[in-house]
C-alpha cells in the first residue's frame, strides 16, 4: 500500500515517514502544495495524509482539487489547526478522517488502518478474486482456504493487481507504485520481471484461478483463468 505524506515540517515528516515504512507501506512525501499537487496528478495513492497549513497554499483547497479530479485516494487531514470549522469543512469536502497535532504515531497508524478498512469491501479489509483471498493487514495470501507464503514484494505486487483486476498495468507504473519514487526512471525493469516470474510460479503451484498475463509492449493484466 502506498501513502503520500503532505507535511512542511521536516522533523515531523521524517518521523511519520519512518513510522509508516516500519509498517511496510510504500511512503512518499511532499513539503509544499505545488509538490503535492504534482504527485497527486501523476500517481495514485491508497491514502494521503494532508496538512492544512502549507507554505504555498491551503490544504483544504488541495483536498477540494483532489475530489474534483475524482481521485480514489483516502484522505486524512493531519493538522495543528484544530478548529471545529476546519474539521467540518474538511469532512464536508470529502476527507475520511481528521487527526489533530500533536499525535502519537500509534494513533496515526491505527487511523490509517481504519480508513483503509472502511474503504475496502464494506469494512472487511480483504480482497477476493476467484479462489484467492488477500488480507493486506496481516499479509496473508490464501488459495482455496490454504495459506501460501509470499515474499514482501511479491505480496505488494499481487495486492496492487488485485485492486485493479482486468486492468492493463504499465510496468513502469507498477514499479513506481510498489518500489516508490523514481523507480519508473530505472534503466531496466529486471527487478519487476523477477517478482512477476516468482509470483506467477507460486500462483500456478497453489492452483490459483487467477493469472498475471503479460501484454506485449505494455505491461501486465490480472485475469481469472477460469474465464478464459
Tab-separated table of C-alpha atoms in Angstrom:
chain	number	residue	atom	x	y	z
A	1	UNK	CA	0.000	0.000	0.000
A	2	UNK	CA	1.205	3.449	-0.913
A	3	UNK	CA	0.896	6.578	1.222
A	4	UNK	CA	1.641	10.240	0.481
A	5	UNK	CA	2.595	12.475	3.424
A	6	UNK	CA	1.965	16.176	2.743
A	7	UNK	CA	3.718	17.994	5.586
A	8	UNK	CA	6.013	21.024	5.510
A	9	UNK	CA	7.688	20.474	8.902
A	10	UNK	CA	10.825	18.374	8.156
A	11	UNK	CA	11.229	16.601	11.503
A	12	UNK	CA	7.571	15.572	11.725
A	13	UNK	CA	7.580	14.485	8.098
A	14	UNK	CA	10.607	12.280	8.772
A	15	UNK	CA	9.047	10.760	11.909
A	16	UNK	CA	5.814	9.953	10.054
A	17	UNK	CA	7.687	8.510	7.092
A	18	UNK	CA	9.892	6.297	9.250
A	19	UNK	CA	6.953	5.020	11.326
A	20	UNK	CA	4.869	4.132	8.281
A	21	UNK	CA	7.763	2.454	6.465
A	22	UNK	CA	8.143	0.235	9.541
A	23	UNK	CA	4.548	-0.885	8.899
A	24	UNK	CA	5.518	-1.983	5.397
A	25	UNK	CA	3.911	0.896	3.493
A	26	UNK	CA	5.481	2.486	0.439
A	27	UNK	CA	5.774	6.110	1.580
A	28	UNK	CA	6.296	9.275	-0.445
A	29	UNK	CA	6.409	12.836	0.842
A	30	UNK	CA	5.678	16.382	-0.284
A	31	UNK	CA	6.583	19.574	1.578
A	32	UNK	CA	4.578	22.094	-0.467
A	33	UNK	CA	1.179	22.495	-2.112
A	34	UNK	CA	2.810	22.545	-5.559
A	35	UNK	CA	4.866	19.388	-4.953
A	36	UNK	CA	1.834	17.562	-3.545
A	37	UNK	CA	-0.408	18.615	-6.427
A	38	UNK	CA	2.168	17.411	-8.956
A	39	UNK	CA	2.491	13.995	-7.302
A	40	UNK	CA	-1.257	13.503	-6.903
A	41	UNK	CA	-1.860	14.397	-10.553
A	42	UNK	CA	0.739	11.905	-11.728
A	43	UNK	CA	0.352	8.958	-9.357
A	44	UNK	CA	-2.217	7.016	-7.349
A	45	UNK	CA	-2.087	6.523	-3.581
A	46	UNK	CA	-4.056	4.405	-1.143
A	47	UNK	CA	-4.024	7.141	1.495
A	48	UNK	CA	-2.978	10.795	1.677
A	49	UNK	CA	-2.007	12.449	4.969
A	50	UNK	CA	-2.754	16.117	4.441
A	51	UNK	CA	-1.589	19.102	6.464
A	52	UNK	CA	-3.846	22.168	6.149
A	53	UNK	CA	-1.201	24.861	6.641
A	54	UNK	CA	1.271	24.636	3.746
A	55	UNK	CA	3.797	27.351	2.855
A	56	UNK	CA	2.365	27.965	-0.617
A	57	UNK	CA	-1.306	27.094	-0.229
A	58	UNK	CA	-4.201	25.803	1.848
A	59	UNK	CA	-4.533	22.056	2.307
A	60	UNK	CA	-8.328	22.315	2.186
A	61	UNK	CA	-8.082	23.792	-1.309
A	62	UNK	CA	-5.864	20.853	-2.274
A	63	UNK	CA	-8.437	18.445	-0.849
A	64	UNK	CA	-11.145	20.108	-2.920
A	65	UNK	CA	-8.941	19.782	-6.000
A	66	UNK	CA	-8.337	16.074	-5.306
A	67	UNK	CA	-12.074	15.406	-5.165
A	68	UNK	CA	-12.706	17.361	-8.378
A	69	UNK	CA	-10.157	15.123	-10.113
A	70	UNK	CA	-12.263	12.123	-8.964
A	71	UNK	CA	-9.218	10.506	-7.391
A	72	UNK	CA	-9.898	7.409	-5.269
A	73	UNK	CA	-7.426	8.222	-2.518
A	74	UNK	CA	-8.474	8.145	1.119
A	75	UNK	CA	-7.542	11.436	2.799
A	76	UNK	CA	-6.747	12.003	6.466
A	77	UNK	CA	-6.280	15.633	7.473
A	78	UNK	CA	-3.359	15.899	9.912
A	79	UNK	CA	-3.137	19.448	11.203
A	80	UNK	CA	-2.393	21.593	14.244
A	81	UNK	CA	-5.204	23.888	13.161
A	82	UNK	CA	-7.747	22.008	15.237
A	83	UNK	CA	-10.798	24.226	14.956
A	84	UNK	CA	-14.297	22.807	14.600
A	85	UNK	CA	-14.822	24.870	11.445
A	86	UNK	CA	-11.775	23.387	9.690
A	87	UNK	CA	-12.743	19.885	10.727
A	88	UNK	CA	-16.308	20.294	9.454
A	89	UNK	CA	-15.150	21.864	6.173
A	90	UNK	CA	-12.584	19.112	5.639
A	91	UNK	CA	-15.070	16.316	6.226
A	92	UNK	CA	-17.664	18.061	4.044
A	93	UNK	CA	-15.101	18.279	1.246
A	94	UNK	CA	-14.613	14.508	1.414
A	95	UNK	CA	-11.843	13.860	3.937
A	96	UNK	CA	-12.125	10.428	5.538
A	97	UNK	CA	-10.750	11.419	8.955
A	98	UNK	CA	-9.189	14.298	10.893
A	99	UNK	CA	-6.213	13.814	13.225
A	100	UNK	CA	-5.113	16.880	15.247
A	101	UNK	CA	-1.478	17.507	16.120
A	102	UNK	CA	0.262	16.555	18.293
A	103	UNK	CA	-0.424	12.846	17.970
A	104	UNK	CA	1.284	9.559	18.759
A	105	UNK	CA	2.485	7.520	15.780
A	106	UNK	CA	0.497	4.535	17.103
A	107	UNK	CA	-2.698	6.556	16.678
A	108	UNK	CA	-1.654	7.633	13.185
A	109	UNK	CA	-1.115	4.011	12.172
A	110	UNK	CA	-4.470	2.997	13.662
A	111	UNK	CA	-6.306	5.810	11.851
A	112	UNK	CA	-4.765	4.781	8.515
A	113	UNK	CA	-5.729	1.131	9.002
A	114	UNK	CA	-9.258	2.138	9.994
A	115	UNK	CA	-9.722	4.338	6.931
A	116	UNK	CA	-8.329	1.696	4.579
A	117	UNK	CA	-10.508	-0.969	6.181
A	118	UNK	CA	-13.665	1.091	5.707
A	119	UNK	CA	-12.859	1.737	2.063
A	120	UNK	CA	-12.485	-1.924	1.123
A	121	UNK	CA	-15.303	-4.429	0.815
A	122	UNK	CA	-17.804	-2.795	3.175
A	123	UNK	CA	-15.386	-2.776	6.068
A	124	UNK	CA	-13.913	-6.257	5.621
A	125	UNK	CA	-10.350	-5.463	4.727
A	126	UNK	CA	-9.681	-8.288	2.308
A	127	UNK	CA	-9.643	-8.712	-1.452
A	128	UNK	CA	-11.232	-11.722	-3.138
A	129	UNK	CA	-10.841	-12.854	-6.748
A	130	UNK	CA	-11.530	-16.367	-7.967
A	131	UNK	CA	-10.321	-18.797	-5.308
A	132	UNK	CA	-7.791	-16.273	-3.940
A	133	UNK	CA	-8.169	-14.149	-0.795
A	134	UNK	CA	-5.696	-11.427	0.181
A	135	UNK	CA	-5.570	-9.939	3.704
A	136	UNK	CA	-3.359	-6.796	3.481
A	137	UNK	CA	-3.289	-6.029	7.206
A	138	UNK	CA	-1.871	-9.429	8.138
A	139	UNK	CA	-0.005	-10.030	4.845
A	140	UNK	CA	-1.823	-13.333	4.394
A	141	UNK	CA	-2.457	-14.886	0.982
A	142	UNK	CA	-4.870	-17.829	0.715
A	143	UNK	CA	-5.745	-20.082	-2.210
A	144	UNK	CA	-8.779	-22.335	-1.708
A	145	UNK	CA	-8.534	-21.576	2.009
A	146	UNK	CA	-4.908	-22.666	2.259
A	147	UNK	CA	-2.279	-20.079	3.172
A	148	UNK	CA	0.521	-19.620	0.643
A	149	UNK	CA	3.738	-17.816	1.710
A	150	UNK	CA	4.793	-14.815	-0.377
A	151	UNK	CA	7.821	-12.564	-0.079
A	152	UNK	CA	7.087	-8.922	0.808
A	153	UNK	CA	7.398	-7.513	-2.722
A	154	UNK	CA	5.506	-10.460	-4.233
A	155	UNK	CA	2.652	-9.691	-1.851
A	156	UNK	CA	2.777	-5.968	-2.677
A	157	UNK	CA	2.689	-6.676	-6.421
A	158	UNK	CA	-0.272	-9.033	-6.046
A	159	UNK	CA	-2.099	-6.539	-3.825
A	160	UNK	CA	-1.663	-3.834	-6.464
A	161	UNK	CA	-3.017	-6.126	-9.183
A	162	UNK	CA	-5.968	-7.351	-7.121
A	163	UNK	CA	-7.137	-3.788	-6.615
A	164	UNK	CA	-7.236	-3.463	-10.425
A	165	UNK	CA	-8.383	-6.789	-11.931
A	166	UNK	CA	-8.540	-6.892	-15.746
A	167	UNK	CA	-6.765	-3.516	-16.000
A	168	UNK	CA	-3.681	-3.098	-18.147
A	169	UNK	CA	-0.819	-2.061	-15.874
A	170	UNK	CA	2.268	-0.452	-17.352
A	171	UNK	CA	5.438	-1.957	-15.903
A	172	UNK	CA	6.796	1.498	-15.020
A	173	UNK	CA	3.578	2.370	-13.169
A	174	UNK	CA	3.770	-0.924	-11.277
A	175	UNK	CA	7.413	-0.279	-10.389
A	176	UNK	CA	6.674	3.218	-9.087
A	177	UNK	CA	3.643	2.029	-7.099
A	178	UNK	CA	5.419	-0.865	-5.366
A	179	UNK	CA	9.016	0.371	-5.133
A	180	UNK	CA	8.340	4.085	-4.647
A	181	UNK	CA	9.655	7.377	-6.025
A	182	UNK	CA	11.729	7.312	-9.212
A	183	UNK	CA	11.525	3.524	-9.727
A	184	UNK	CA	9.872	4.269	-13.065
A	185	UNK	CA	13.097	6.016	-14.141
A	186	UNK	CA	15.199	2.858	-13.789
A	187	UNK	CA	17.332	1.810	-16.772
A	188	UNK	CA	15.580	-1.559	-16.846
A	189	UNK	CA	12.843	-3.385	-15.010
A	190	UNK	CA	14.585	-6.658	-14.200
A	191	UNK	CA	13.509	-6.307	-10.563
A	192	UNK	CA	9.855	-6.211	-11.726
A	193	UNK	CA	10.286	-9.170	-14.078
A	194	UNK	CA	11.843	-11.250	-11.296
A	195	UNK	CA	8.965	-10.613	-8.876
A	196	UNK	CA	6.342	-11.311	-11.551
A	197	UNK	CA	8.060	-14.564	-12.538
A	198	UNK	CA	8.161	-15.810	-8.931
A	199	UNK	CA	4.583	-14.710	-8.269
A	200	UNK	CA	3.299	-16.481	-11.394
A	201	UNK	CA	5.008	-19.704	-10.352
A	202	UNK	CA	3.506	-19.576	-6.869
A	203	UNK	CA	0.016	-18.910	-8.246
A	204	UNK	CA	0.284	-21.937	-10.550
A	205	UNK	CA	1.756	-24.194	-7.866
A	206	UNK	CA	-1.039	-23.250	-5.455
A	207	UNK	CA	-3.781	-23.902	-8.001
A	208	UNK	CA	-4.974	-20.279	-8.078
A	209	UNK	CA	-7.674	-19.390	-10.598
A	210	UNK	CA	-6.023	-16.035	-11.301
A	211	UNK	CA	-3.087	-15.310	-13.585
A	212	UNK	CA	-0.766	-12.371	-14.214
A	213	UNK	CA	-0.702	-12.161	-18.003
A	214	UNK	CA	1.971	-10.310	-19.957
A	215	UNK	CA	0.643	-7.836	-22.514
A	216	UNK	CA	3.370	-7.447	-25.112
A	217	UNK	CA	4.755	-3.938	-25.387
A	218	UNK	CA	2.768	-2.601	-22.442
A	219	UNK	CA	2.869	-4.481	-19.161
A	220	UNK	CA	0.600	-6.881	-17.300
A	221	UNK	CA	-3.005	-7.709	-16.526
A	222	UNK	CA	-4.505	-9.805	-13.710
A	223	UNK	CA	-7.233	-12.116	-15.063
A	224	UNK	CA	-9.356	-15.058	-13.980
A	225	UNK	CA	-8.058	-18.217	-15.638
A	226	UNK	CA	-11.460	-19.886	-15.365
A	227	UNK	CA	-12.961	-17.110	-17.526
A	228	UNK	CA	-10.743	-17.881	-20.493
